[in-house]
Amino acid sequence: MNLSTVNQTGTVVIETDTLLMGEVNGNVIVLPGAKLDLAAKVTGDVTLKKFSVASIRGQIYGNLYNEGARIELIRGVRGEVINR
């Protein structure tokens, strides 16, 4: 699993298994087959593509779009959880 500590503005694309820490001011997209352990604060939307896996431990200040992923939701989502 990759460890990524960011303080980034803009879109973050997760292609491989990643522990994401820090803060993202933008959107996070998790590609199919990747696993995200989200411990970061995200001010934006998180999109989980089909066959991805996510453990949400950081706060999301936006929407969580589930396009066929498996989700473990530990912290809250300030927006909506939308299943597509």
PDB file of C-alpha atoms in Angstrom:
ATOM      1  CA  MET A   1       0.000   0.000   0.000  1.00  0.00           C
ATOM      2  CA  ASN A   2       1.302   3.460  -0.909  1.00  0.00           C
ATOM      3  CA  LEU A   3       1.419   6.167   1.751  1.00  0.00           C
ATOM      4  CA  SER A   4       0.520   9.627   0.472  1.00  0.00           C
ATOM      5  CA  THR A   5       0.571  12.665   2.742  1.00  0.00           C
ATOM      6  CA  VAL A   6      -0.797  15.637   0.837  1.00  0.00           C
ATOM      7  CA  ASN A   7      -1.843  19.208   1.277  1.00  0.00           C
ATOM      8  CA  GLN A   8      -3.066  19.638  -2.253  1.00  0.00           C
ATOM      9  CA  THR A   9      -5.467  21.744  -4.258  1.00  0.00           C
ATOM     10  CA  GLY A  10      -6.980  20.024  -7.267  1.00  0.00           C
ATOM     11  CA  THR A  11      -8.032  16.513  -8.196  1.00  0.00           C
ATOM     12  CA  VAL A  12      -6.294  13.481  -6.684  1.00  0.00           C
ATOM     13  CA  VAL A  13      -6.584  10.230  -8.669  1.00  0.00           C
ATOM     14  CA  ILE A  14      -5.997   6.986  -6.770  1.00  0.00           C
ATOM     15  CA  GLU A  15      -4.738   4.249  -9.117  1.00  0.00           C
ATOM     16  CA  THR A  16      -3.249   1.754  -6.630  1.00  0.00           C
ATOM     17  CA  ASP A  17      -3.849   0.838  -2.986  1.00  0.00           C
ATOM     18  CA  THR A  18      -3.199   4.043  -1.039  1.00  0.00           C
ATOM     19  CA  LEU A  19      -3.352   5.446   2.485  1.00  0.00           C
ATOM     20  CA  LEU A  20      -4.172   9.129   1.922  1.00  0.00           C
ATOM     21  CA  MET A  21      -3.395  11.521   4.783  1.00  0.00           C
ATOM     22  CA  GLY A  22      -3.384  15.303   5.058  1.00  0.00           C
ATOM     23  CA  GLU A  23      -5.813  17.638   3.309  1.00  0.00           C
ATOM     24  CA  VAL A  24      -7.253  17.787  -0.198  1.00  0.00           C
ATOM     25  CA  ASN A  25      -9.005  20.909  -1.475  1.00  0.00           C
ATOM     26  CA  GLY A  26     -10.538  19.313  -4.535  1.00  0.00           C
ATOM     27  CA  ASN A  27     -11.951  16.006  -5.662  1.00  0.00           C
ATOM     28  CA  VAL A  28     -10.677  12.469  -5.072  1.00  0.00           C
ATOM     29  CA  ILE A  29     -11.309   9.754  -7.673  1.00  0.00           C
ATOM     30  CA  VAL A  30     -10.598   6.094  -6.878  1.00  0.00           C
ATOM     31  CA  LEU A  31     -10.133   4.020 -10.034  1.00  0.00           C
ATOM     32  CA  PRO A  32     -11.481   0.461 -10.460  1.00  0.00           C
ATOM     33  CA  GLY A  33      -9.624  -2.150  -8.430  1.00  0.00           C
ATOM     34  CA  ALA A  34      -7.829   0.356  -6.194  1.00  0.00           C
ATOM     35  CA  LYS A  35      -8.203   0.509  -2.426  1.00  0.00           C
ATOM     36  CA  LEU A  36      -8.292   3.834  -0.583  1.00  0.00           C
ATOM     37  CA  ASP A  37      -7.768   4.245   3.149  1.00  0.00           C
ATOM     38  CA  LEU A  38      -8.835   7.871   3.508  1.00  0.00           C
ATOM     39  CA  ALA A  39      -7.515   9.562   6.640  1.00  0.00           C
ATOM     40  CA  ALA A  40      -7.420  13.006   5.005  1.00  0.00           C
ATOM     41  CA  LYS A  41      -9.858  15.907   5.160  1.00  0.00           C
ATOM     42  CA  VAL A  42     -11.415  16.348   1.722  1.00  0.00           C
ATOM     43  CA  THR A  43     -13.104  19.611   0.766  1.00  0.00           C
ATOM     44  CA  GLY A  44     -14.699  18.371  -2.428  1.00  0.00           C
ATOM     45  CA  ASP A  45     -16.300  15.219  -3.793  1.00  0.00           C
ATOM     46  CA  VAL A  46     -15.055  11.637  -3.574  1.00  0.00           C
ATOM     47  CA  THR A  47     -15.923   9.274  -6.443  1.00  0.00           C
ATOM     48  CA  LEU A  48     -15.473   5.536  -6.024  1.00  0.00           C
ATOM     49  CA  LYS A  49     -15.420   3.650  -9.313  1.00  0.00           C
ATOM     50  CA  LYS A  50     -16.752   0.108  -9.760  1.00  0.00           C
ATOM     51  CA  PHE A  51     -14.729  -2.617  -7.980  1.00  0.00           C
ATOM     52  CA  SER A  52     -12.821  -0.118  -5.824  1.00  0.00           C
ATOM     53  CA  VAL A  53     -12.700  -0.365  -2.020  1.00  0.00           C
ATOM     54  CA  ALA A  54     -12.660   2.548   0.423  1.00  0.00           C
ATOM     55  CA  SER A  55     -12.321   2.998   4.157  1.00  0.00           C
ATOM     56  CA  ILE A  56     -13.406   6.551   5.004  1.00  0.00           C
ATOM     57  CA  ARG A  57     -11.814   7.745   8.269  1.00  0.00           C
ATOM     58  CA  GLY A  58     -11.367  11.392   7.272  1.00  0.00           C
ATOM     59  CA  GLN A  59     -14.095  13.995   6.959  1.00  0.00           C
ATOM     60  CA  ILE A  60     -15.568  14.637   3.493  1.00  0.00           C
ATOM     61  CA  TYR A  61     -16.989  18.127   2.949  1.00  0.00           C
ATOM     62  CA  GLY A  62     -18.777  17.267  -0.274  1.00  0.00           C
ATOM     63  CA  ASN A  63     -20.597  14.318  -1.820  1.00  0.00           C
ATOM     64  CA  LEU A  64     -19.540  10.678  -1.882  1.00  0.00           C
ATOM     65  CA  TYR A  65     -20.374   9.059  -5.236  1.00  0.00           C
ATOM     66  CA  ASN A  66     -20.481   5.254  -5.182  1.00  0.00           C
ATOM     67  CA  GLU A  67     -20.362   3.721  -8.658  1.00  0.00           C
ATOM     68  CA  GLY A  68     -20.175   0.114  -7.434  1.00  0.00           C
ATOM     69  CA  ALA A  69     -17.510   0.190  -4.738  1.00  0.00           C
ATOM     70  CA  ARG A  70     -17.350  -1.444  -1.326  1.00  0.00           C
ATOM     71  CA  ILE A  71     -17.315   1.236   1.405  1.00  0.00           C
ATOM     72  CA  GLU A  72     -16.505   1.241   5.102  1.00  0.00           C
ATOM     73  CA  LEU A  73     -17.757   4.581   6.428  1.00  0.00           C
ATOM     74  CA  ILE A  74     -16.222   5.450   9.801  1.00  0.00           C
ATOM     75  CA  ARG A  75     -16.406   9.267   9.672  1.00  0.00           C
ATOM     76  CA  GLY A  76     -19.109  11.464   8.234  1.00  0.00           C
ATOM     77  CA  VAL A  77     -19.898  12.920   4.885  1.00  0.00           C
ATOM     78  CA  ARG A  78     -21.166  16.522   5.026  1.00  0.00           C
ATOM     79  CA  GLY A  79     -22.866  16.170   1.653  1.00  0.00           C
ATOM     80  CA  GLU A  80     -24.801  13.200   0.339  1.00  0.00           C
ATOM     81  CA  VAL A  81     -23.905   9.592  -0.355  1.00  0.00           C
ATOM     82  CA  ILE A  82     -25.054   9.006  -3.921  1.00  0.00           C
ATOM     83  CA  ASN A  83     -25.215   5.527  -5.448  1.00  0.00           C
ATOM     84  CA  ARG A  84     -24.954   5.565  -9.219  1.00  0.00           C
TER      85      ARG A  84
END
